Amino acid sequence: MKELMCLLLSVVLGLISAAPVYAAEAETAAKARTLFTNVHVFDGVNQKRIENANVLVEGNLIKQVSTKPIKADGATVIDGGGRTLMPGLIDAHVHVFTGGATVMDVLTAPHPYLTVKATVQAQVMLMNGVTTVRDMAGPTFGLKRGIDEGRIPGPRIYPSGAMISQTSGHLDFRPLNQANPSFGGPVPSFQRDGYGVIVDGVPKMLAAVREQLRLGATQIKLAIGGGVASPTDPIDVTEFTKEEIAAAVAAAENWGTYVTVHGYTVRSINQAIDAGVKGIEHGQLLDQKTIRRMAKEGIWLSFQPFTECVEPGLSPAQLKKQAIVCKGTAKVYELIKATPKLKVVHSTDIFIDPGDGNMGQVKQMERLLKWFTP
């Protein structure tokens, strides 16, 4: 029962976040009682649901789950109508500011407009049942604050702030005719607006990490290898030196947190692990040896079901890289299944509006049925 209460906690917190509860009313909300009746409960652990159940919530805590009537005088009663009550979903890798935008929005729209779209996107995520996310690159600090204060609906956000990239790295989206800021060029819009920051060398790495922590980052994200969307780096390149990555790790650990990295290849990921990172984002080109190393050393893998080899909005060069990543997805899922001690979490990395009413974040979970049970 205790385990079930913990698992259900996230969905209840998400429901509470959906209401326009402002700071002055927070104390009242914390004491509120809600009784869900006529629901089937899927706890995320057992294959079978708890049929015809009742769930009592007090403030943010699940107090009781029972197939018998629960007496709760004064509680708000919600009749579930025979629907299924389940844990709030956790998406370990999202981009709230670009997940609801188009490519043209990201390239040309004023930042305040993207803020409006991100606010809507946060609500869409919550209403799709996603109650907790790690935002893995983007200026989400203000959005998170608004959600935490109950001013706008949205999931609980763990922000990374700007992704830190090297010159020519995964987040270096400068046009070829724009000089590096270190050589007198202008500050790129993606850096000015907080999506990413370009650094080279240990001192600048330390400054970039500390700046994200100052702004409120709960973890730090580096790009340590090539990417599909990035315009200049091949998928198989290794980015940053071990010393640069280790500097980021030291700064994060001094703050009591960790570094996670965007990367696909065996070489780039092993260098990052050597430097002390605690998480890998993607990894679709990993091999069995590296995955076993990750399991042994307690390194987390945040993995996505990249099974669509052709996606709208990608250029021919990007589609070639996408095909490489797509081919590796099935192989790595099999390696995940064969490595029970590996710490692995589900994530989607929805980067650009998929054009399906933003249900893509949930629909991606259906792809997992090829390898896993619900």
PDB file of C-alpha atoms in Angstrom, residues 45-241:
ATOM      1  CA  VAL A  45       3.879  -2.273 -10.551  1.00  0.00           C
ATOM      2  CA  ASN A  46       1.264  -5.000 -10.815  1.00  0.00           C
ATOM      3  CA  GLN A  47      -0.095  -6.285 -14.121  1.00  0.00           C
ATOM      4  CA  LYS A  48      -3.689  -6.260 -12.860  1.00  0.00           C
ATOM      5  CA  ARG A  49      -5.624  -3.178 -11.836  1.00  0.00           C
ATOM      6  CA  ILE A  50      -7.281  -2.772  -8.466  1.00  0.00           C
ATOM      7  CA  GLU A  51     -10.893  -2.950  -9.597  1.00  0.00           C
ATOM      8  CA  ASN A  52     -13.724  -0.747  -8.279  1.00  0.00           C
ATOM      9  CA  ALA A  53     -11.539   1.216  -5.880  1.00  0.00           C
ATOM     10  CA  ASN A  54     -11.746   4.452  -3.919  1.00  0.00           C
ATOM     11  CA  VAL A  55      -8.779   6.771  -3.295  1.00  0.00           C
ATOM     12  CA  LEU A  56      -8.576   9.434  -0.590  1.00  0.00           C
ATOM     13  CA  VAL A  57      -6.152  12.333  -1.034  1.00  0.00           C
ATOM     14  CA  GLU A  58      -5.290  14.841   1.675  1.00  0.00           C
ATOM     15  CA  GLY A  59      -3.297  17.803   0.404  1.00  0.00           C
ATOM     16  CA  ASN A  60      -0.533  16.259  -1.683  1.00  0.00           C
ATOM     17  CA  LEU A  61      -0.629  12.818  -0.056  1.00  0.00           C
ATOM     18  CA  ILE A  62      -2.466   9.612  -0.882  1.00  0.00           C
ATOM     19  CA  LYS A  63      -3.976   8.646   2.463  1.00  0.00           C
ATOM     20  CA  GLN A  64      -6.018   5.559   1.582  1.00  0.00           C
ATOM     21  CA  VAL A  65      -6.745   3.192  -1.298  1.00  0.00           C
ATOM     22  CA  SER A  66      -9.553   0.727  -0.719  1.00  0.00           C
ATOM     23  CA  THR A  67     -12.084  -1.407  -2.550  1.00  0.00           C
ATOM     24  CA  LYS A  68     -14.499  -0.609   0.286  1.00  0.00           C
ATOM     25  CA  PRO A  69     -16.252   2.759   0.788  1.00  0.00           C
ATOM     26  CA  ILE A  70     -14.090   5.423   2.428  1.00  0.00           C
ATOM     27  CA  LYS A  71     -15.658   7.826   4.896  1.00  0.00           C
ATOM     28  CA  ALA A  72     -14.316  11.329   4.242  1.00  0.00           C
ATOM     29  CA  ASP A  73     -16.576  14.033   5.638  1.00  0.00           C
ATOM     30  CA  GLY A  74     -16.123  17.382   3.935  1.00  0.00           C
ATOM     31  CA  ALA A  75     -14.003  15.983   1.082  1.00  0.00           C
ATOM     32  CA  THR A  76     -14.508  16.961  -2.548  1.00  0.00           C
ATOM     33  CA  VAL A  77     -15.833  13.837  -4.250  1.00  0.00           C
ATOM     34  CA  ILE A  78     -14.831  13.027  -7.836  1.00  0.00           C
ATOM     35  CA  ASP A  79     -16.736  10.158  -9.465  1.00  0.00           C
ATOM     36  CA  GLY A  80     -14.294   8.461 -11.820  1.00  0.00           C
ATOM     37  CA  GLY A  81     -17.109   6.866 -13.813  1.00  0.00           C
ATOM     38  CA  GLY A  82     -15.301   3.537 -14.033  1.00  0.00           C
ATOM     39  CA  ARG A  83     -12.174   5.056 -15.568  1.00  0.00           C
ATOM     40  CA  THR A  84      -8.620   4.057 -14.680  1.00  0.00           C
ATOM     41  CA  LEU A  85      -6.595   6.100 -12.185  1.00  0.00           C
ATOM     42  CA  MET A  86      -2.869   5.685 -12.701  1.00  0.00           C
ATOM     43  CA  PRO A  87       0.437   7.292 -11.744  1.00  0.00           C
ATOM     44  CA  GLY A  88       1.369  10.556 -13.382  1.00  0.00           C
ATOM     45  CA  LEU A  89       3.798   9.912 -16.227  1.00  0.00           C
ATOM     46  CA  ILE A  90       7.398  11.099 -15.999  1.00  0.00           C
ATOM     47  CA  ASP A  91       9.156  12.227 -19.175  1.00  0.00           C
ATOM     48  CA  ALA A  92      12.861  12.416 -18.427  1.00  0.00           C
ATOM     49  CA  HIS A  93      13.826  14.441 -21.512  1.00  0.00           C
ATOM     50  CA  VAL A  94      11.640  17.190 -22.971  1.00  0.00           C
ATOM     51  CA  HIS A  95      12.005  20.655 -24.474  1.00  0.00           C
ATOM     52  CA  VAL A  96       8.984  22.616 -23.292  1.00  0.00           C
ATOM     53  CA  PHE A  97       9.904  25.781 -25.196  1.00  0.00           C
ATOM     54  CA  THR A  98      10.244  24.063 -28.564  1.00  0.00           C
ATOM     55  CA  GLY A  99       7.962  21.035 -28.169  1.00  0.00           C
ATOM     56  CA  GLY A 100       4.907  23.084 -29.097  1.00  0.00           C
ATOM     57  CA  ALA A 101       6.585  25.225 -31.739  1.00  0.00           C
ATOM     58  CA  THR A 102       7.255  24.832 -35.444  1.00  0.00           C
ATOM     59  CA  VAL A 103      10.697  25.082 -37.031  1.00  0.00           C
ATOM     60  CA  MET A 104       9.841  28.556 -38.330  1.00  0.00           C
ATOM     61  CA  ASP A 105       8.745  29.623 -34.837  1.00  0.00           C
ATOM     62  CA  VAL A 106      12.081  28.629 -33.342  1.00  0.00           C
ATOM     63  CA  LEU A 107      14.106  30.323 -36.092  1.00  0.00           C
ATOM     64  CA  THR A 108      12.178  33.582 -36.439  1.00  0.00           C
ATOM     65  CA  ALA A 109       9.545  34.143 -33.732  1.00  0.00           C
ATOM     66  CA  PRO A 110      10.062  36.723 -30.963  1.00  0.00           C
ATOM     67  CA  HIS A 111      10.995  35.149 -27.651  1.00  0.00           C
ATOM     68  CA  PRO A 112       7.824  36.380 -25.855  1.00  0.00           C
ATOM     69  CA  TYR A 113       5.724  34.515 -28.421  1.00  0.00           C
ATOM     70  CA  LEU A 114       7.650  31.305 -27.752  1.00  0.00           C
ATOM     71  CA  THR A 115       7.052  31.886 -24.040  1.00  0.00           C
ATOM     72  CA  VAL A 116       3.304  31.968 -24.705  1.00  0.00           C
ATOM     73  CA  LYS A 117       3.503  28.748 -26.720  1.00  0.00           C
ATOM     74  CA  ALA A 118       5.601  27.095 -23.990  1.00  0.00           C
ATOM     75  CA  THR A 119       2.971  28.024 -21.401  1.00  0.00           C
ATOM     76  CA  VAL A 120       0.315  26.328 -23.523  1.00  0.00           C
ATOM     77  CA  GLN A 121       2.612  23.347 -24.103  1.00  0.00           C
ATOM     78  CA  ALA A 122       3.101  22.896 -20.358  1.00  0.00           C
ATOM     79  CA  GLN A 123      -0.654  22.649 -19.873  1.00  0.00           C
ATOM     80  CA  VAL A 124      -0.950  20.194 -22.780  1.00  0.00           C
ATOM     81  CA  MET A 125       1.685  17.963 -21.174  1.00  0.00           C
ATOM     82  CA  LEU A 126      -0.128  17.975 -17.850  1.00  0.00           C
ATOM     83  CA  MET A 127      -3.518  17.256 -19.406  1.00  0.00           C
ATOM     84  CA  ASN A 128      -1.950  14.324 -21.269  1.00  0.00           C
ATOM     85  CA  GLY A 129      -1.067  12.859 -17.868  1.00  0.00           C
ATOM     86  CA  VAL A 130       2.613  13.882 -17.808  1.00  0.00           C
ATOM     87  CA  THR A 131       3.083  15.344 -14.333  1.00  0.00           C
ATOM     88  CA  THR A 132       6.893  15.526 -14.095  1.00  0.00           C
ATOM     89  CA  VAL A 133       9.527  16.399 -16.710  1.00  0.00           C
ATOM     90  CA  ARG A 134      13.206  17.157 -16.990  1.00  0.00           C
ATOM     91  CA  ASP A 135      13.623  20.026 -19.437  1.00  0.00           C
ATOM     92  CA  MET A 136      16.912  19.318 -21.192  1.00  0.00           C
ATOM     93  CA  ALA A 137      17.598  22.655 -22.912  1.00  0.00           C
ATOM     94  CA  GLY A 138      15.639  25.841 -22.809  1.00  0.00           C
ATOM     95  CA  PRO A 139      14.810  28.993 -20.837  1.00  0.00           C
ATOM     96  CA  THR A 140      12.239  27.343 -18.565  1.00  0.00           C
ATOM     97  CA  PHE A 141      13.185  28.935 -15.235  1.00  0.00           C
ATOM     98  CA  GLY A 142      10.378  31.515 -15.308  1.00  0.00           C
ATOM     99  CA  LEU A 143       7.837  28.966 -16.539  1.00  0.00           C
ATOM    100  CA  LYS A 144       8.809  26.609 -13.731  1.00  0.00           C
ATOM    101  CA  ARG A 145       8.380  29.383 -11.186  1.00  0.00           C
ATOM    102  CA  GLY A 146       4.902  30.186 -12.479  1.00  0.00           C
ATOM    103  CA  ILE A 147       3.894  26.526 -12.236  1.00  0.00           C
ATOM    104  CA  ASP A 148       5.425  26.096  -8.771  1.00  0.00           C
ATOM    105  CA  GLU A 149       3.513  29.127  -7.523  1.00  0.00           C
ATOM    106  CA  GLY A 150       0.265  27.716  -8.885  1.00  0.00           C
ATOM    107  CA  ARG A 151      -0.232  30.626 -11.284  1.00  0.00           C
ATOM    108  CA  ILE A 152      -0.342  28.464 -14.421  1.00  0.00           C
ATOM    109  CA  PRO A 153      -1.017  24.753 -14.956  1.00  0.00           C
ATOM    110  CA  GLY A 154       1.847  22.500 -15.905  1.00  0.00           C
ATOM    111  CA  PRO A 155       4.001  19.572 -14.864  1.00  0.00           C
ATOM    112  CA  ARG A 156       6.686  19.677 -12.221  1.00  0.00           C
ATOM    113  CA  ILE A 157       9.792  20.843 -14.125  1.00  0.00           C
ATOM    114  CA  TYR A 158      13.421  19.990 -13.413  1.00  0.00           C
ATOM    115  CA  PRO A 159      15.249  22.500 -15.649  1.00  0.00           C
ATOM    116  CA  SER A 160      18.730  22.218 -17.130  1.00  0.00           C
ATOM    117  CA  GLY A 161      18.758  25.730 -18.521  1.00  0.00           C
ATOM    118  CA  ALA A 162      20.941  26.238 -21.556  1.00  0.00           C
ATOM    119  CA  MET A 163      22.600  23.192 -23.085  1.00  0.00           C
ATOM    120  CA  ILE A 164      26.356  23.691 -23.051  1.00  0.00           C
ATOM    121  CA  SER A 165      28.047  22.999 -26.381  1.00  0.00           C
ATOM    122  CA  GLN A 166      31.471  23.459 -27.901  1.00  0.00           C
ATOM    123  CA  THR A 167      32.147  25.496 -31.021  1.00  0.00           C
ATOM    124  CA  SER A 168      30.853  23.390 -33.958  1.00  0.00           C
ATOM    125  CA  GLY A 169      28.993  21.214 -31.462  1.00  0.00           C
ATOM    126  CA  HIS A 170      25.432  19.965 -31.254  1.00  0.00           C
ATOM    127  CA  LEU A 171      23.892  23.307 -30.301  1.00  0.00           C
ATOM    128  CA  ASP A 172      26.038  25.551 -32.486  1.00  0.00           C
ATOM    129  CA  PHE A 173      23.284  26.691 -34.860  1.00  0.00           C
ATOM    130  CA  ARG A 174      25.108  29.802 -36.110  1.00  0.00           C
ATOM    131  CA  PRO A 175      24.985  30.364 -39.868  1.00  0.00           C
ATOM    132  CA  LEU A 176      28.347  29.777 -41.505  1.00  0.00           C
ATOM    133  CA  ASN A 177      28.832  33.493 -42.156  1.00  0.00           C
ATOM    134  CA  GLN A 178      28.531  34.387 -38.455  1.00  0.00           C
ATOM    135  CA  ALA A 179      31.784  34.555 -36.501  1.00  0.00           C
ATOM    136  CA  ASN A 180      32.242  32.989 -33.091  1.00  0.00           C
ATOM    137  CA  PRO A 181      31.497  35.470 -30.267  1.00  0.00           C
ATOM    138  CA  SER A 182      35.001  34.753 -28.961  1.00  0.00           C
ATOM    139  CA  PHE A 183      36.373  36.141 -32.229  1.00  0.00           C
ATOM    140  CA  GLY A 184      34.244  39.271 -32.345  1.00  0.00           C
ATOM    141  CA  GLY A 185      31.017  37.801 -33.669  1.00  0.00           C
ATOM    142  CA  PRO A 186      27.596  38.665 -32.254  1.00  0.00           C
ATOM    143  CA  VAL A 187      25.957  36.636 -29.493  1.00  0.00           C
ATOM    144  CA  PRO A 188      23.708  34.118 -31.296  1.00  0.00           C
ATOM    145  CA  SER A 189      19.981  34.381 -30.590  1.00  0.00           C
ATOM    146  CA  PHE A 190      19.830  30.846 -29.170  1.00  0.00           C
ATOM    147  CA  GLN A 191      22.484  31.829 -26.623  1.00  0.00           C
ATOM    148  CA  ARG A 192      20.953  35.212 -25.851  1.00  0.00           C
ATOM    149  CA  ASP A 193      17.541  33.628 -25.219  1.00  0.00           C
ATOM    150  CA  GLY A 194      18.875  30.810 -23.038  1.00  0.00           C
ATOM    151  CA  TYR A 195      18.558  27.713 -25.217  1.00  0.00           C
ATOM    152  CA  GLY A 196      22.270  26.989 -25.351  1.00  0.00           C
ATOM    153  CA  VAL A 197      25.696  28.431 -24.753  1.00  0.00           C
ATOM    154  CA  ILE A 198      28.920  27.864 -26.703  1.00  0.00           C
ATOM    155  CA  VAL A 199      32.079  27.405 -24.641  1.00  0.00           C
ATOM    156  CA  ASP A 200      35.621  26.228 -25.297  1.00  0.00           C
ATOM    157  CA  GLY A 201      38.148  25.482 -22.570  1.00  0.00           C
ATOM    158  CA  VAL A 202      37.919  24.822 -18.856  1.00  0.00           C
ATOM    159  CA  PRO A 203      37.466  28.426 -17.590  1.00  0.00           C
ATOM    160  CA  LYS A 204      34.512  29.127 -19.879  1.00  0.00           C
ATOM    161  CA  MET A 205      33.024  25.721 -19.063  1.00  0.00           C
ATOM    162  CA  LEU A 206      33.139  26.513 -15.348  1.00  0.00           C
ATOM    163  CA  ALA A 207      31.531  29.897 -15.910  1.00  0.00           C
ATOM    164  CA  ALA A 208      28.746  28.434 -18.078  1.00  0.00           C
ATOM    165  CA  VAL A 209      27.902  25.690 -15.588  1.00  0.00           C
ATOM    166  CA  ARG A 210      27.887  28.059 -12.633  1.00  0.00           C
ATOM    167  CA  GLU A 211      25.668  30.487 -14.527  1.00  0.00           C
ATOM    168  CA  GLN A 212      23.020  27.804 -15.155  1.00  0.00           C
ATOM    169  CA  LEU A 213      23.174  26.785 -11.501  1.00  0.00           C
ATOM    170  CA  ARG A 214      22.770  30.421 -10.468  1.00  0.00           C
ATOM    171  CA  LEU A 215      19.626  30.662 -12.574  1.00  0.00           C
ATOM    172  CA  GLY A 216      18.133  27.538 -10.994  1.00  0.00           C
ATOM    173  CA  ALA A 217      19.273  24.489 -12.977  1.00  0.00           C
ATOM    174  CA  THR A 218      18.621  21.225 -11.151  1.00  0.00           C
ATOM    175  CA  GLN A 219      21.120  19.397 -13.367  1.00  0.00           C
ATOM    176  CA  ILE A 220      23.585  20.356 -16.088  1.00  0.00           C
ATOM    177  CA  LYS A 221      23.430  19.156 -19.675  1.00  0.00           C
ATOM    178  CA  LEU A 222      26.389  19.017 -22.032  1.00  0.00           C
ATOM    179  CA  ALA A 223      26.502  18.031 -25.697  1.00  0.00           C
ATOM    180  CA  ILE A 224      29.395  15.577 -25.983  1.00  0.00           C
ATOM    181  CA  GLY A 225      28.716  14.227 -29.471  1.00  0.00           C
ATOM    182  CA  GLY A 226      27.053  14.856 -32.808  1.00  0.00           C
ATOM    183  CA  GLY A 227      23.308  15.247 -33.238  1.00  0.00           C
ATOM    184  CA  VAL A 228      20.553  14.748 -35.780  1.00  0.00           C
ATOM    185  CA  ALA A 229      19.204  18.298 -35.796  1.00  0.00           C
ATOM    186  CA  SER A 230      22.517  20.162 -35.547  1.00  0.00           C
ATOM    187  CA  PRO A 231      23.770  21.594 -38.857  1.00  0.00           C
ATOM    188  CA  THR A 232      27.546  21.141 -38.706  1.00  0.00           C
ATOM    189  CA  ASP A 233      28.550  18.088 -36.635  1.00  0.00           C
ATOM    190  CA  PRO A 234      28.443  14.516 -37.994  1.00  0.00           C
ATOM    191  CA  ILE A 235      26.717  12.002 -35.742  1.00  0.00           C
ATOM    192  CA  ASP A 236      29.952  10.142 -34.912  1.00  0.00           C
ATOM    193  CA  VAL A 237      32.106  13.029 -33.650  1.00  0.00           C
ATOM    194  CA  THR A 238      33.293  13.305 -30.047  1.00  0.00           C
ATOM    195  CA  GLU A 239      32.889  16.755 -28.499  1.00  0.00           C
ATOM    196  CA  PHE A 240      34.667  18.459 -25.600  1.00  0.00           C
ATOM    197  CA  THR A 241      37.816  17.073 -24.032  1.00  0.00           C
TER     198      THR A 241
END
